[in-house]
Short mmCIF file of C-alpha atoms in Angstrom, two decimals:
data_model
loop_
_atom_site.label_atom_id
_atom_site.label_comp_id
_atom_site.label_asym_id
_atom_site.label_seq_id
_atom_site.Cartn_x
_atom_site.Cartn_y
_atom_site.Cartn_z
CA MET A 56 5.08 -3.71 -51.23
CA GLU A 57 8.64 -2.24 -51.41
CA PHE A 58 9.41 0.75 -49.28
CA PRO A 59 11.92 3.53 -50.02
CA LYS A 60 15.25 3.23 -48.51
CA ILE A 61 17.74 5.48 -46.64
CA TYR A 62 21.07 4.86 -47.74
CA ASN A 63 22.73 7.55 -45.35
CA THR A 64 24.92 5.21 -42.94
CA TYR A 65 24.60 7.94 -39.98
CA PHE A 66 20.85 7.60 -40.65
CA LEU A 67 21.00 3.95 -40.85
CA ALA A 68 22.82 3.82 -37.68
CA ILE A 69 20.65 6.28 -35.81
CA ILE A 70 17.27 4.14 -36.62
CA SER A 71 18.97 0.69 -36.22
CA THR A 72 20.48 1.75 -32.98
CA ILE A 73 17.16 2.30 -31.58
CA GLY A 74 17.56 -1.36 -30.31
CA GLY A 75 20.45 -0.43 -28.23
CA MET A 76 18.11 2.58 -26.86
CA LEU A 77 15.75 -0.61 -25.52
CA PHE A 78 18.95 -1.87 -23.61
CA GLY A 79 19.42 1.28 -21.94
CA PHE A 80 15.45 1.97 -20.98
CA ASP A 81 15.70 -1.46 -19.17
CA ILE A 82 19.00 -0.54 -17.39
CA SER A 83 17.06 2.49 -15.87
CA SER A 84 13.91 1.22 -15.53
CA MET A 85 15.16 -0.51 -12.44
CA SER A 86 17.91 2.22 -11.46
CA ALA A 87 15.49 4.82 -11.38
CA ILE A 88 13.14 3.18 -9.48
CA ILE A 89 14.58 0.54 -6.67
CA GLY A 90 15.32 3.48 -4.39
CA THR A 91 11.75 4.40 -4.46
CA ASP A 92 9.24 3.98 -1.46
CA GLN A 93 6.77 2.92 -3.94
CA TYR A 94 8.68 -0.03 -5.33
CA VAL A 95 10.15 -0.84 -2.18
CA ASN A 96 6.92 -1.39 -0.19
CA TYR A 97 4.87 -2.92 -3.16
CA PHE A 98 7.64 -5.61 -3.86
CA ASN A 99 8.39 -5.92 0.08
CA ASP A 100 11.69 -4.70 0.27
CA PRO A 101 13.86 -6.59 -1.99
CA HIS A 102 17.14 -7.20 -1.05
CA GLY A 103 20.28 -9.60 -1.59
CA ILE A 104 19.43 -12.16 -3.91
CA THR A 105 15.91 -11.39 -4.34
CA GLN A 106 17.01 -7.73 -5.63
CA GLY A 107 19.94 -9.70 -7.48
CA ALA A 108 17.53 -11.95 -9.40
CA ILE A 109 15.39 -9.08 -10.21
CA GLY A 110 18.36 -6.84 -11.86
CA SER A 111 20.12 -10.12 -13.48
CA ALA A 112 16.85 -10.89 -15.19
CA LEU A 113 17.46 -8.81 -18.14
CA ALA A 114 20.95 -10.62 -18.56
CA ALA A 115 19.23 -13.93 -18.22
CA GLY A 116 16.96 -13.22 -20.95
CA SER A 117 19.74 -12.02 -23.06
CA VAL A 118 21.82 -15.13 -23.23
CA VAL A 119 18.62 -16.87 -24.47
CA GLY A 120 17.89 -14.05 -27.10
CA ALA A 121 21.52 -14.36 -27.98
CA LEU A 122 21.65 -18.14 -28.51
CA PHE A 123 19.41 -17.82 -31.43
CA ALA A 124 20.38 -14.67 -32.49
CA GLY A 125 22.79 -15.94 -35.05
CA PRO A 126 21.10 -18.59 -36.72
CA LEU A 127 18.01 -15.95 -36.84
CA SER A 128 19.99 -13.30 -38.33
CA ASP A 129 21.79 -15.79 -40.82
CA LYS A 130 18.55 -16.89 -41.76
CA VAL A 131 16.35 -13.97 -42.18
CA GLY A 132 19.02 -11.01 -42.22
CA ARG A 133 20.44 -8.61 -39.62
CA ARG A 134 17.75 -6.09 -40.44
CA ASP A 135 14.61 -8.71 -40.06
CA ALA A 136 16.34 -9.99 -36.79
CA ILE A 137 15.95 -7.10 -35.01
CA PHE A 138 12.41 -6.14 -36.06
CA LEU A 139 11.54 -9.60 -34.71
CA ALA A 140 13.53 -8.96 -31.52
CA CYS A 141 10.99 -6.38 -30.79
CA LEU A 142 8.05 -8.69 -30.43
CA TRP A 143 9.65 -10.09 -27.14
CA TRP A 144 9.89 -6.60 -25.81
CA LEU A 145 6.37 -5.90 -26.30
CA LEU A 146 5.38 -8.91 -24.64
CA GLY A 147 7.82 -8.44 -21.47
CA THR A 148 6.83 -4.88 -21.31
CA ALA A 149 3.18 -5.64 -20.91
CA ILE A 150 4.07 -8.33 -18.45
CA GLN A 151 6.02 -5.63 -16.49
CA VAL A 152 3.14 -3.47 -16.31
CA ALA A 153 0.73 -6.12 -15.11
CA CYS A 154 2.72 -7.71 -12.95
CA ASN A 155 1.69 -8.51 -9.14
CA GLY A 156 4.71 -9.61 -7.62
CA TYR A 157 8.39 -10.18 -8.43
CA GLY A 158 7.77 -13.32 -9.92
CA MET A 159 5.96 -11.73 -12.78
CA LEU A 160 8.72 -8.64 -13.04
CA ILE A 161 11.62 -11.47 -13.41
CA ALA A 162 9.22 -12.95 -16.07
CA GLY A 163 8.76 -9.86 -17.85
CA ARG A 164 12.37 -8.90 -17.48
CA ILE A 165 13.11 -11.94 -18.70
CA LEU A 166 11.32 -11.53 -21.92
CA ASN A 167 12.66 -7.93 -22.77
CA GLY A 168 16.01 -9.66 -22.19
CA VAL A 169 15.47 -11.82 -25.19
CA CYS A 170 14.97 -8.71 -27.40
CA VAL A 171 17.89 -6.98 -26.07
CA GLY A 172 19.93 -10.54 -26.70
CA VAL A 173 19.24 -10.17 -30.26
CA THR A 174 19.62 -6.49 -30.67
CA SER A 175 22.62 -5.93 -28.83
CA SER A 176 24.59 -8.56 -31.08
CA GLN A 177 22.95 -7.84 -34.42
CA VAL A 178 22.90 -4.26 -34.50
CA PRO A 179 26.92 -3.93 -34.19
CA VAL A 180 26.84 -6.48 -37.15
CA TYR A 181 24.69 -4.50 -39.45
CA LEU A 182 26.51 -1.58 -38.86
CA ALA A 183 29.89 -2.78 -39.28
CA GLU A 184 28.50 -4.62 -42.81
CA ILE A 185 27.18 -1.47 -44.17
CA ALA A 186 29.75 1.09 -42.75
CA LYS A 187 32.95 2.61 -44.64
CA LYS A 188 36.03 1.20 -43.32
CA GLU A 189 36.97 4.86 -42.35
CA LYS A 190 34.01 5.56 -40.42
CA ARG A 191 33.08 2.19 -39.30
CA GLY A 192 34.33 2.72 -35.58
CA SER A 193 32.13 6.07 -35.20
CA ILE A 194 29.07 4.44 -36.82
CA ILE A 195 29.33 1.62 -34.31
CA VAL A 196 29.76 4.24 -31.40
CA ILE A 197 26.20 5.36 -32.06
CA GLN A 198 25.01 1.93 -30.82
CA GLN A 199 26.68 2.78 -27.43
CA LEU A 200 25.16 6.45 -27.24
CA ALA A 201 21.76 4.77 -28.23
CA ILE A 202 22.13 3.26 -24.89
CA GLU A 203 23.03 5.96 -22.80
CA TRP A 204 20.33 7.96 -24.43
CA GLY A 205 17.97 4.99 -23.33
CA ILE A 206 19.58 5.26 -19.73
CA LEU A 207 19.11 8.95 -19.67
CA ILE A 208 15.47 9.50 -20.77
CA MET A 209 14.33 6.33 -18.99
CA PHE A 210 16.07 7.61 -15.72
CA PHE A 211 14.38 10.99 -15.81
CA VAL A 212 10.99 9.32 -16.62
CA GLY A 213 11.54 7.10 -13.66
CA TYR A 214 12.53 10.06 -11.75
CA GLY A 215 9.46 11.98 -13.10
CA CYS A 216 7.17 9.11 -12.19
CA SER A 217 8.67 8.51 -8.52
CA PHE A 218 6.36 11.50 -7.69
CA ILE A 219 2.92 9.68 -8.37
CA THR A 220 1.80 8.07 -5.67
CA GLY A 221 1.11 4.23 -5.48
CA ASP A 222 2.24 1.47 -7.89
CA ALA A 223 1.13 3.45 -10.55
CA SER A 224 4.51 5.14 -10.32
CA PHE A 225 6.84 2.31 -11.56
CA ARG A 226 3.89 0.98 -13.94
CA THR A 227 4.09 3.78 -15.88
CA ALA A 228 7.61 4.18 -15.93
CA TRP A 229 7.68 0.40 -17.28
CA GLY A 230 4.74 1.46 -19.91
CA ILE A 231 6.95 3.80 -21.56
CA GLN A 232 9.07 1.25 -22.97
CA PHE A 233 6.58 0.50 -25.41
CA VAL A 234 7.22 3.60 -27.04
CA PRO A 235 11.09 3.15 -28.61
CA ALA A 236 10.12 -0.54 -29.47
CA ALA A 237 7.15 0.43 -31.69
CA LEU A 238 9.13 3.39 -33.04
CA LEU A 239 11.70 0.66 -34.37
CA MET A 240 9.30 -1.45 -35.86
CA LEU A 241 7.94 1.34 -37.90
CA LEU A 242 11.09 2.58 -39.30
CA ILE A 243 13.19 -0.87 -40.00
CA PRO A 244 11.15 -1.22 -43.37
CA PHE A 245 12.89 1.77 -44.44
CA LEU A 246 16.54 0.18 -43.90
CA PRO A 247 18.39 -1.56 -46.88
CA ARG A 248 19.54 -5.15 -45.84
CA SER A 249 23.16 -5.76 -45.22
CA PRO A 250 25.17 -6.37 -48.78
CA ARG A 251 27.39 -8.83 -47.00
CA TRP A 252 24.40 -10.64 -45.89
CA LEU A 253 22.94 -10.47 -49.43
CA ALA A 254 26.35 -11.59 -50.98
CA LYS A 255 26.47 -14.50 -48.27
CA VAL A 256 23.16 -15.91 -49.41
CA GLY A 257 23.88 -15.28 -53.24
CA ARG A 258 21.66 -12.08 -53.65
CA ASN A 259 24.54 -10.63 -55.68
CA ASP A 260 22.48 -8.29 -58.04
CA LYS A 261 20.75 -6.86 -54.98
CA ALA A 262 23.99 -6.72 -52.78
CA ILE A 263 26.02 -4.86 -55.71
CA THR A 264 23.24 -2.04 -56.04
CA ILE A 265 22.94 -1.60 -52.02
CA LEU A 266 26.90 -1.61 -51.70
CA ALA A 267 27.05 1.38 -54.58
CA ARG A 268 24.31 3.13 -52.89
CA ILE A 269 26.07 3.31 -49.83
CA GLN A 270 29.43 4.03 -50.73
CA THR A 271 29.05 5.95 -53.58
CA GLY A 272 25.36 7.08 -54.18
CA GLY A 273 24.95 4.28 -56.80
CA ASN A 274 27.64 4.31 -59.13
CA GLN A 275 28.80 0.31 -59.42
CA ASP A 276 31.55 1.20 -61.74
CA ASP A 277 33.31 3.22 -59.02
CA PRO A 278 36.59 2.15 -58.03
CA ARG A 279 35.82 1.54 -54.36
CA VAL A 280 32.84 -0.58 -55.02
CA VAL A 281 34.53 -2.71 -57.70
CA ALA A 282 37.63 -3.01 -55.19
CA GLU A 283 35.51 -4.04 -52.17
CA TRP A 284 32.99 -6.14 -53.81
CA GLN A 285 36.07 -7.97 -55.39
CA GLU A 286 37.56 -8.35 -51.62
CA ILE A 287 34.08 -9.38 -50.32
CA THR A 288 33.64 -12.21 -52.84
CA THR A 289 37.20 -13.66 -52.76
CA ILE A 290 37.16 -13.93 -48.89
CA LEU A 291 33.65 -15.43 -48.76
CA ALA A 292 34.69 -17.83 -51.59
CA ALA A 293 37.76 -18.85 -49.49
CA GLU A 294 35.78 -19.21 -46.33
CA ARG A 295 33.09 -21.47 -47.77
CA GLU A 296 36.27 -23.87 -49.25
CA ALA A 297 37.30 -24.26 -45.70
CA PRO A 298 37.26 -27.98 -44.84
CA TYR A 299 35.58 -27.21 -41.19
CA SER A 300 32.10 -26.55 -40.31
CA GLY A 301 29.95 -26.07 -37.15
CA TRP A 302 31.90 -24.91 -34.11
CA ARG A 303 35.26 -26.06 -35.44
CA ARG A 304 34.87 -22.74 -37.74
CA PHE A 305 35.36 -20.53 -34.25
CA VAL A 306 38.70 -22.42 -33.48
CA LYS A 307 40.46 -24.20 -36.32
CA ASP A 308 43.07 -22.41 -38.79
CA GLY A 309 43.87 -19.22 -36.27
CA MET A 310 40.41 -18.58 -35.86
CA TRP A 311 40.25 -19.31 -32.22
CA ARG A 312 42.45 -16.15 -31.90
CA ARG A 313 39.47 -14.10 -33.37
CA THR A 314 37.20 -15.77 -31.04
CA PHE A 315 39.10 -15.01 -28.13
CA ALA A 316 39.55 -11.66 -28.91
CA GLY A 317 35.86 -10.89 -29.57
CA MET A 318 34.78 -12.91 -26.72
CA SER A 319 37.16 -11.59 -23.86
CA VAL A 320 36.90 -7.72 -25.42
CA GLN A 321 33.07 -8.06 -24.34
CA ALA A 322 33.75 -9.63 -20.82
CA TRP A 323 36.05 -7.02 -19.97
CA GLN A 324 33.20 -4.40 -20.72
CA GLN A 325 31.45 -6.29 -17.69
CA LEU A 326 34.22 -7.10 -15.51
CA SER A 327 35.49 -3.42 -15.43
CA GLY A 328 32.44 -3.11 -12.83
CA ALA A 329 31.67 0.06 -14.78
CA ASN A 330 28.14 -1.35 -15.16
CA VAL A 331 27.78 -1.58 -11.37
CA MET A 332 27.50 2.09 -11.49
CA THR A 333 24.96 2.11 -13.79
CA TYR A 334 22.83 -0.60 -12.27
CA TYR A 335 23.30 0.02 -8.89
CA VAL A 336 24.62 3.84 -9.04
CA VAL A 337 21.89 4.72 -6.22
CA TYR A 338 23.65 2.29 -3.81
CA VAL A 339 27.15 3.59 -4.38
CA PHE A 340 25.68 7.33 -3.64
CA GLN A 341 24.02 5.89 -0.77
CA MET A 342 27.44 4.89 0.57
CA ALA A 343 28.77 8.62 -0.03
CA HIS A 344 25.92 9.87 1.96
CA LEU A 345 23.57 11.06 -0.43
CA SER A 346 19.51 10.38 -0.13
CA GLY A 347 16.18 10.96 -1.85
CA ASN A 348 15.89 13.30 -4.78
CA ILE A 349 19.45 14.20 -4.53
CA ASN A 350 20.58 10.91 -5.03
CA LEU A 351 18.57 10.52 -7.98
CA ILE A 352 19.51 13.90 -9.62
CA SER A 353 23.21 12.92 -8.76
CA SER A 354 22.72 9.56 -10.42
CA GLY A 355 21.25 11.20 -13.58
CA VAL A 356 24.19 13.58 -13.86
CA GLN A 357 26.31 10.40 -14.26
CA TYR A 358 24.21 9.54 -17.44
CA ALA A 359 24.67 12.82 -18.89
CA LEU A 360 28.15 12.46 -18.61
CA PHE A 361 27.97 9.36 -20.15
CA ILE A 362 26.25 10.71 -23.50
CA VAL A 363 28.95 13.66 -23.58
CA PHE A 364 31.94 11.79 -23.27
CA THR A 365 30.89 8.87 -25.46
CA SER A 366 29.79 11.90 -28.17
CA ILE A 367 33.42 13.10 -27.88
CA VAL A 368 34.99 9.54 -29.01
CA PHE A 369 32.71 9.50 -31.88
CA PHE A 370 34.83 11.71 -33.51
CA PHE A 371 38.18 10.28 -32.84
CA ILE A 372 37.83 6.66 -32.48
CA ASP A 373 38.89 6.16 -36.21
CA LYS A 374 41.91 8.26 -35.72
CA THR A 375 43.27 7.01 -32.41
CA GLY A 376 42.40 3.28 -32.81
CA ARG A 377 41.03 0.73 -30.83
CA ARG A 378 43.75 -0.62 -28.97
CA PRO A 379 45.22 2.89 -27.15
CA LEU A 380 41.52 3.39 -26.00
CA LEU A 381 41.29 -0.22 -24.54
CA VAL A 382 44.54 -0.07 -22.92
CA TYR A 383 44.74 3.01 -21.73
CA GLY A 384 40.97 3.13 -20.22
CA ALA A 385 41.29 0.07 -18.39
CA ILE A 386 44.33 1.21 -16.38
CA GLY A 387 42.13 4.12 -15.80
CA MET A 388 39.24 2.48 -14.55
CA GLY A 389 41.17 0.41 -12.30
CA ILE A 390 42.85 3.31 -10.76
CA CYS A 391 39.04 4.73 -10.08
CA GLN A 392 37.73 1.34 -8.70
CA PHE A 393 41.00 1.47 -6.07
CA VAL A 394 40.42 4.85 -4.81
CA VAL A 395 36.77 4.34 -4.37
CA GLY A 396 37.30 1.12 -2.59
CA GLY A 397 40.29 2.33 -0.83
CA VAL A 398 38.32 5.30 0.51
CA LEU A 399 35.38 3.52 1.55
CA GLY A 400 37.29 1.12 3.29
CA THR A 401 39.60 3.53 5.17
CA TYR A 402 36.94 5.91 5.94
CA GLY A 403 33.73 4.07 6.17
CA SER A 404 31.42 3.64 8.91
CA TYR A 405 29.46 -0.10 9.36
CA VAL A 406 25.60 0.77 9.45
CA PRO A 407 23.67 -2.13 11.26
CA GLY A 408 20.75 -2.75 9.27
CA GLY A 409 21.77 -1.00 6.41
CA VAL A 410 21.58 2.86 5.34
CA GLY A 411 18.20 4.11 5.65
CA GLY A 412 17.00 0.19 6.19
CA ASN A 413 18.55 -0.83 2.90
CA GLU A 414 20.23 -3.92 3.61
CA ASN A 415 21.94 -3.67 0.53
CA VAL A 416 24.38 -0.72 1.70
CA ILE A 417 26.07 -1.46 5.05
CA ILE A 418 29.07 0.82 5.13
CA GLN A 419 28.71 5.07 4.32
CA VAL A 420 31.37 7.84 4.37
CA THR A 421 30.48 11.44 5.13
CA GLY A 422 32.48 14.70 4.69
CA GLN A 423 35.54 15.06 2.30
CA PRO A 424 35.55 11.24 1.70
CA SER A 425 32.05 11.21 0.56
CA HIS A 426 32.86 13.78 -2.00
CA VAL A 427 36.01 11.62 -3.27
CA VAL A 428 33.77 8.66 -3.70
CA ILE A 429 31.13 10.55 -5.95
CA ALA A 430 33.96 12.15 -7.83
CA PHE A 431 35.72 8.87 -8.56
CA SER A 432 32.83 7.32 -9.44
CA TYR A 433 31.94 10.23 -12.14
CA LEU A 434 35.32 9.86 -13.59
CA LEU A 435 35.24 5.96 -13.86
CA ILE A 436 31.99 6.65 -15.89
CA ILE A 437 33.90 9.46 -18.01
CA ILE A 438 36.86 7.13 -18.65
CA TYR A 439 34.24 4.47 -19.52
CA ALA A 440 32.49 6.14 -21.74
CA LEU A 441 35.79 7.30 -23.40
CA THR A 442 36.90 3.76 -23.97
CA LEU A 443 35.63 0.36 -23.00
CA ALA A 444 32.11 1.31 -23.52
CA PRO A 445 31.87 2.16 -26.85
CA VAL A 446 35.01 0.42 -28.15
CA ALA A 447 33.99 -3.31 -27.04
CA TRP A 448 30.97 -3.29 -29.13
CA VAL A 449 33.16 -1.88 -31.95
CA TYR A 450 36.28 -4.43 -31.74
CA ALA A 451 33.61 -7.25 -31.25
CA ALA A 452 31.67 -6.80 -34.26
CA GLU A 453 34.93 -6.19 -36.36
CA VAL A 454 37.00 -9.23 -35.78
CA TRP A 455 34.67 -11.97 -37.37
CA SER A 456 34.58 -13.75 -40.60
CA LEU A 457 31.58 -12.90 -42.58
CA GLU A 458 30.64 -16.56 -42.23
CA THR A 459 30.99 -16.20 -38.62
CA ARG A 460 30.16 -12.52 -37.75
CA ALA A 461 26.50 -12.78 -36.68
CA THR A 462 26.76 -16.37 -34.58
CA GLY A 463 30.24 -15.17 -33.42
CA MET A 464 29.01 -11.86 -32.32
CA ALA A 465 26.02 -13.86 -30.21
CA LEU A 466 28.76 -16.14 -28.81
CA ALA A 467 30.58 -13.23 -27.63
CA SER A 468 27.08 -11.93 -25.95
CA ILE A 469 26.33 -15.25 -24.47
CA ASN A 470 29.25 -16.62 -23.06
CA THR A 471 31.22 -13.24 -21.99
CA ASN A 472 28.80 -10.13 -21.99
CA TRP A 473 25.22 -11.59 -20.79
CA LEU A 474 26.53 -14.13 -18.32
CA PHE A 475 28.98 -11.79 -16.93
CA ASN A 476 26.36 -9.30 -16.83
CA PHE A 477 23.85 -11.72 -15.24
CA ALA A 478 26.34 -13.00 -12.65
CA LEU A 479 27.64 -9.50 -11.98
CA GLY A 480 23.84 -8.29 -11.46
CA LEU A 481 23.19 -11.28 -9.40
CA PHE A 482 26.35 -11.01 -7.46
CA VAL A 483 26.79 -7.00 -6.68
CA PRO A 484 24.09 -6.63 -4.02
CA PRO A 485 25.36 -9.59 -1.88
CA ALA A 486 28.73 -8.62 -2.47
CA PHE A 487 27.97 -4.82 -1.33
CA HIS A 488 26.45 -6.58 1.48
CA ASN A 489 29.01 -9.34 2.50
CA ILE A 490 32.29 -7.60 1.55
CA SER A 491 31.33 -3.80 0.88
CA TRP A 492 34.35 -1.82 -0.23
CA LYS A 493 36.05 -4.85 -1.07
CA THR A 494 33.87 -5.20 -4.19
CA PHE A 495 35.61 -2.05 -6.10
CA ILE A 496 39.23 -3.53 -5.15
CA ILE A 497 38.46 -6.69 -7.11
CA PHE A 498 37.14 -4.66 -9.93
CA GLY A 499 40.19 -2.66 -9.84
CA VAL A 500 42.38 -5.75 -10.40
CA LEU A 501 40.16 -7.34 -13.09
CA CYS A 502 40.62 -3.65 -15.05
CA PHE A 503 44.59 -4.12 -14.90
CA GLY A 504 43.72 -7.49 -16.43
CA ALA A 505 42.08 -6.33 -19.12
CA ALA A 506 44.70 -3.77 -19.89
CA VAL A 507 47.41 -6.30 -20.24
CA GLN A 508 45.56 -8.57 -22.35
CA ALA A 509 44.66 -5.58 -24.83
CA PHE A 510 48.25 -4.82 -25.14
CA PHE A 511 49.35 -8.18 -25.92
CA PHE A 512 46.46 -9.80 -27.95
CA TYR A 513 44.50 -7.30 -29.43
CA PRO A 514 45.74 -6.38 -33.19
CA GLU A 515 44.60 -2.71 -34.30
CA THR A 516 41.51 -2.95 -36.67
CA ALA A 517 40.77 0.90 -37.28
CA ARG A 518 40.26 1.76 -41.09
CA LYS A 519 40.95 -1.48 -42.32
CA SER A 520 38.34 -3.51 -44.16
CA LEU A 521 36.45 -6.20 -42.89
CA GLU A 522 38.03 -8.80 -44.62
CA GLU A 523 41.50 -7.96 -44.46
CA ILE A 524 41.13 -8.19 -40.54
CA GLU A 525 41.69 -11.74 -41.00
CA ILE A 526 45.21 -11.30 -41.99
CA LEU A 527 46.07 -9.50 -38.76
CA PHE A 528 44.82 -12.97 -36.54
CA SER A 529 46.09 -14.91 -39.06
CA LYS A 530 49.14 -17.38 -37.86
CA GLY A 531 51.96 -15.32 -39.84
CA GLY A 532 50.11 -12.09 -38.76
CA PRO A 533 51.90 -8.97 -37.33
CA ARG A 534 52.63 -8.84 -33.54
CA PRO A 535 49.51 -6.87 -32.02
CA TRP A 536 51.47 -3.91 -30.52
CA LYS A 537 53.29 -3.53 -33.83
CA THR A 538 50.03 -2.81 -35.68
CA ARG A 539 48.12 0.43 -36.10
CA PRO A 540 45.43 2.40 -37.60
CA GLY A 541 44.94 2.62 -41.58
CA ASP A 542 47.60 0.81 -44.03
CA SER A 543 44.38 -0.70 -45.66
CA LEU A 544 45.08 -3.22 -48.38
CA LEU A 545 41.48 -1.86 -49.90
CA ASP A 546 42.95 1.29 -50.75
CA ALA A 547 45.77 -0.69 -52.67
CA ARG A 548 42.96 -2.84 -54.40
CA ILE A 549 40.99 0.61 -55.22
CA ALA A 550 44.27 2.20 -56.75
CA GLN A 551 44.63 -0.87 -59.03
CA VAL A 552 40.96 -0.49 -60.10
CA GLU A 553 41.67 2.82 -61.21
CA GLU A 554 44.65 2.26 -63.04
CA LEU A 555 42.96 -0.51 -64.84
CA GLN A 556 39.71 2.07 -65.63
CA GLN A 557 42.37 4.57 -66.88
CA LYS A 558 44.27 2.30 -69.27
CA GLY A 559 40.79 1.08 -70.28
CA GLU A 560 41.30 -2.40 -69.53
CA PRO A 561 38.49 -4.66 -69.29
CA LEU A 562 37.44 -5.77 -65.38
CA GLY A 563 35.63 -8.78 -66.36
CA GLU A 564 32.33 -9.64 -66.96
CA ARG A 565 30.24 -7.26 -64.78
CA PHE A 566 31.03 -8.03 -61.22
CA GLY A 567 30.50 -11.91 -61.28
CA SER A 568 34.14 -12.30 -62.48
CA ILE A 569 35.73 -9.44 -60.84
CA ALA A 570 37.08 -11.40 -57.87
CA HIS A 571 38.87 -13.56 -60.35
CA SER A 572 40.35 -10.92 -62.64
CA GLU A 573 44.17 -11.69 -62.82
CA GLY A 574 44.55 -8.03 -62.81
CA LEU A 575 43.24 -7.51 -59.58
CA LYS A 576 44.40 -11.00 -57.44
CA GLY A 577 46.71 -10.68 -54.61
#
């Protein structure tokens, strides 16, 4: 049975990024719960390495999921890989709801992580491969928005459930996680496959049909479709003629530059320390003398800010480009980290036994300094929402070649995003306990390191086709700081096709020979 398909890229993005919403749900399934009496009493006040293990279990599972995400996506396609990942989510959620201790809780979160490892790497790949170059950034930003909506929705679900007595409180909140996964599985059959994946596996007729439906409403003779198909097949043929296979595809002939860029930009997203504010925001605000419902509501405000400001970047990411957002965003976040750490270090008071008995929070400020901590925590999230949070997903999905994109994005997720996510999830509670305010200083230094690397090593990819990005990373390519949005070679190819069509000259035997047409080479 063939389901009717949706070809509007914004609708495609909204549906597929429910996979990102799963990530957000899981983040808030902990951050909204860990401060409640029901959770603390049932799990015997987990802190230090125990709470670190619970918090980092999602990232550990995500490493496993990302390990097979690339091969799975190349085998069954981007769309079906996302569908299969949801099965892991349903199993993990069931185990969390039924858990009788933190052992089962960790196991359930690991299984949820397997799903997130696949969806977080392959949803951006799918979106990058279906989007028009002029809108690719904004389309992939929807992935980050979905994560943030998931965080916000689940946070207030958790907040509402905190008024339920006993362990039914957190079990109800975790059970809600079934809903987005089931919804995604119901809607995925209405999504078309990636035309670039179809070209990769030799299903050219279907690829052309879908490419035309997405780009021009179905007109396969439109110059844009002709030129883009020619570019896809030319680059794909060149990639397949390369003498390298396996891991060497990621380092030979200048590919190391793309691998380095794709992996490092994901690493900086984590090393900026912003996710500390989402995973452990309750702890940070306890340092600022907030407690109880006021703490939870203040944390929820942070998530709302996340959504508002990522929605703003949706409208200008393809105009400003990626580089300015990465460079200036990292600098702004570094300043915020230094202010928070400096205020806590200067005005903070040591609290033996932890604030409210929470041994993860051993320092606290009151009065005006506490207001500064809260304000700059919010400002950090605003800057992150405008810059690194969405742009890292966009940039990491863009830099790979067609032959390496699925596995490359998965590698970026494994080796940088999820390993660092896991390490930070494990490291931060003990760090708060042992070095307290110095934790923020460390993150501030790392943010400035991110700005330096982005300036010197990341060329601009905005408004360029995925295929021509290869030139930017080639040995003789332009210096990254001299690149800018636009100036796309695809536009020149479209103009060539239009000229040939106006002259009535043949374009070759239906799309199969267009890539080799003398009139379109170069």
